[in-house]
């Protein structure tokens, strides 16, 4: 039975520990600098609680750790976990910059570590079915991919001090605004469905007085052909989207053989609705709707992590997949700042 350590017991942690527990793994140690948060998780599972993550890494009973702290702390904790010989499932984004993410991926590869970057949206059945169908749909032409998340009156309301003190908490903790926070998921899906981009044109909208983007757009030219159109937006449209709750996240994938439309559901309330996939076959004209039951993609993700760990397989998405997202974020930002189309250089291909 896989034995799990939880590092960081904040908002996201329940999705991981409940997912592991559902999959039959055992939570044996929880850590958080706020010891009361670690204790609360530990109490649910009869586990140990520590204020220092090093205690989890030194615990011989721990096989794998979920790293669920802010992105700005991931590099230190992940490198220490690799050195301690633990398997690692690290929440996205892998780090707050591409060079640090490449360093982690290199270290994990060298050590042969089981290392996942936790982009759970790959685990919606709608996404997995879309991936399967796309493999038989011929040359990719375009992917339109967007993550619009409701954020109230943030475009127009007076800014509060947490938004105007530089660096703002969102930048200090996560490394950026909506490009990093919600866009990273969509960039992971663009990579999964379209491959890596060779060139990127990006544009960020940063409201006067803020230090991070409210809206980010990019064109990504995929190495193997096809173009990705990317948008992330923290917006005021409270009723937009598939669920009419402001959550407006979808992909439209066009290949020679047909079209796939995918609509996802609000990330922290996946029990409300299932994601939807619509497949249109270009030859027959037949349209098929895949209406999946509501399910928690974190649970599917953690179950697959446990299965792969126990089978001695590498996880998905990998550490290098996490690096690809962080490099793409860096190059969208770079393109926006320089107002140029940038060629992407991948750290894992440097000689
Ligand atoms: N997959 C998703 O959809 C999704 C959604 C939200 C957050 N996240 C990611 O999850 C991670 C955590 O986000 P969150 O919203 O849970 O944040 P949070 O602030 O709620 O929780 C972070 C926790 O880490 C603890 N912590 C910070 N530094 C630590 C350290 N050095 N050692 C031990 N504990 C430490 C904090 O005390 C806090 O309890 C981030 O990387 C974020 O991007 C992913």
Coordinates of C-alpha atoms in Angstrom, one line a residue, residues 2-162:
X2 CA 1.4 3.4 -1.0
X3 CA 2.1 5.7 2.0
X4 CA 1.7 9.4 1.4
X5 CA 3.0 12.6 3.0
X6 CA 1.1 15.8 2.5
X7 CA 3.3 19.0 2.5
X8 CA 1.1 22.1 2.7
X9 CA -2.4 21.7 4.2
X10 CA -4.2 24.7 2.7
X11 CA -7.1 25.0 0.2
X12 CA -6.0 22.4 -2.3
X13 CA -4.9 19.8 0.1
X14 CA -8.2 18.0 0.6
X15 CA -8.4 17.3 -3.1
X16 CA -5.1 15.4 -2.8
X17 CA -5.6 13.6 0.5
X18 CA -9.2 12.6 -0.2
X19 CA -8.1 11.4 -3.6
X20 CA -5.3 9.3 -2.2
X21 CA -7.6 7.9 0.5
X22 CA -10.3 7.0 -2.1
X23 CA -7.6 5.2 -4.1
X24 CA -6.7 3.0 -1.1
X25 CA -3.4 4.8 -0.3
X26 CA -2.6 5.7 3.4
X27 CA -1.9 9.2 4.5
X28 CA 0.9 8.8 7.1
X29 CA 2.3 12.3 7.7
X30 CA 1.1 15.9 7.1
X31 CA 3.2 19.0 7.4
X32 CA 2.4 22.7 7.3
X33 CA 4.1 25.7 8.8
X34 CA 0.7 26.3 10.4
X35 CA 0.8 23.3 12.6
X36 CA -2.9 23.4 13.3
X37 CA -3.6 22.9 9.6
X38 CA -1.2 19.9 9.5
X39 CA -2.9 18.5 12.7
X40 CA -6.4 18.8 11.2
X41 CA -5.3 16.6 8.2
X42 CA -3.4 14.2 10.4
X43 CA -6.3 13.7 12.7
X44 CA -8.5 12.6 9.8
X45 CA -6.2 9.7 8.9
X46 CA -4.4 8.9 12.2
X47 CA -1.2 10.3 10.7
X48 CA 1.7 12.3 12.2
X49 CA 1.7 16.1 12.0
X50 CA 4.8 18.3 11.7
X51 CA 5.4 22.0 11.2
X52 CA 8.6 21.3 9.2
X53 CA 8.3 19.6 5.8
X54 CA 11.8 18.1 6.4
X55 CA 10.2 15.8 9.0
X56 CA 8.0 14.3 6.3
X57 CA 11.1 13.8 4.0
X58 CA 13.0 12.1 6.8
X59 CA 10.1 9.8 7.6
X60 CA 11.0 6.3 6.4
X61 CA 7.3 5.4 6.3
X62 CA 6.6 7.9 3.5
X63 CA 6.8 6.7 -0.1
X64 CA 5.5 9.7 -2.0
X65 CA 4.7 13.3 -1.1
X66 CA 2.2 15.8 -2.5
X67 CA 3.8 19.3 -2.5
X68 CA 0.9 21.7 -2.0
X69 CA 2.6 24.9 -0.9
X70 CA 2.9 28.1 -2.9
X71 CA 4.7 27.8 -6.2
X72 CA 7.5 30.0 -4.8
X73 CA 8.4 27.3 -2.4
X74 CA 8.2 24.3 -4.8
X75 CA 11.8 24.4 -5.9
X76 CA 13.3 24.0 -2.5
X77 CA 10.8 21.4 -1.3
X78 CA 10.9 19.3 -4.5
X79 CA 14.7 19.2 -4.8
X80 CA 14.8 18.1 -1.1
X81 CA 12.2 15.5 -1.8
X82 CA 14.1 14.1 -4.8
X83 CA 17.3 14.0 -2.7
X84 CA 15.4 12.2 0.1
X85 CA 14.3 9.5 -2.4
X86 CA 10.6 10.2 -2.2
X87 CA 8.2 10.1 -5.1
X88 CA 6.7 13.6 -5.7
X89 CA 3.4 14.9 -6.9
X90 CA 3.7 18.7 -7.1
X91 CA 0.8 21.0 -7.6
X92 CA 0.9 23.3 -10.5
X93 CA 2.7 25.5 -11.4
X94 CA 5.8 23.4 -11.0
X95 CA 7.7 26.6 -9.9
X96 CA 7.4 30.3 -10.5
X97 CA 10.0 30.3 -13.3
X98 CA 11.1 28.1 -16.2
X99 CA 14.7 27.8 -15.2
X100 CA 13.8 26.4 -11.7
X101 CA 11.3 24.0 -13.3
X102 CA 14.0 22.7 -15.7
X103 CA 16.3 22.2 -12.7
X104 CA 13.7 20.1 -10.9
X105 CA 12.9 18.1 -14.0
X106 CA 16.6 17.4 -14.6
X107 CA 17.2 16.4 -11.0
X108 CA 14.1 14.1 -11.0
X109 CA 15.3 12.5 -14.3
X110 CA 18.8 11.9 -13.0
X111 CA 17.6 10.3 -9.8
X112 CA 14.9 8.3 -11.6
X113 CA 12.3 9.8 -9.3
X114 CA 8.6 9.2 -9.8
X115 CA 7.7 12.9 -10.3
X116 CA 4.3 14.4 -11.4
X117 CA 3.2 17.9 -12.0
X118 CA -0.4 17.9 -10.9
X119 CA -2.5 19.3 -13.8
X120 CA -5.7 17.4 -12.9
X121 CA -7.8 18.6 -15.9
X122 CA -6.2 15.9 -18.1
X123 CA -8.1 13.5 -15.9
X124 CA -11.6 14.6 -16.8
X125 CA -13.1 11.6 -18.8
X126 CA -14.1 14.2 -21.5
X127 CA -10.4 15.1 -21.9
X128 CA -9.2 11.5 -22.0
X129 CA -11.8 10.6 -24.6
X130 CA -10.9 13.7 -26.6
X131 CA -7.2 12.6 -26.6
X132 CA -8.2 9.2 -27.8
X133 CA -10.4 10.5 -30.6
X134 CA -7.9 13.1 -31.7
X135 CA -5.3 10.4 -32.4
X136 CA -7.6 9.2 -35.2
X137 CA -8.5 12.6 -36.6
X138 CA -5.5 13.4 -38.8
X139 CA -3.6 16.6 -39.1
X140 CA -4.3 19.2 -36.4
X141 CA -5.4 22.6 -37.7
X142 CA -6.3 24.8 -34.7
X143 CA -7.1 24.7 -31.0
X144 CA -9.0 27.5 -29.4
X145 CA -8.5 27.2 -25.7
X146 CA -9.7 29.5 -23.0
X147 CA -10.0 29.8 -19.3
X148 CA -12.3 32.6 -18.3
X149 CA -12.8 32.7 -14.5
X150 CA -15.3 35.0 -12.7
X151 CA -13.5 37.6 -10.6
X152 CA -16.2 40.2 -9.8
X153 CA -15.5 43.9 -10.7
X154 CA -11.7 43.5 -10.8
X155 CA -11.5 45.5 -14.1
X156 CA -13.2 48.6 -12.7
X157 CA -13.6 48.5 -8.9
X158 CA -11.1 50.6 -6.8
X159 CA -8.0 48.5 -6.2
X160 CA -7.4 47.4 -2.6
X161 CA -4.0 47.5 -1.0
X162 CA -3.5 43.7 -1.5

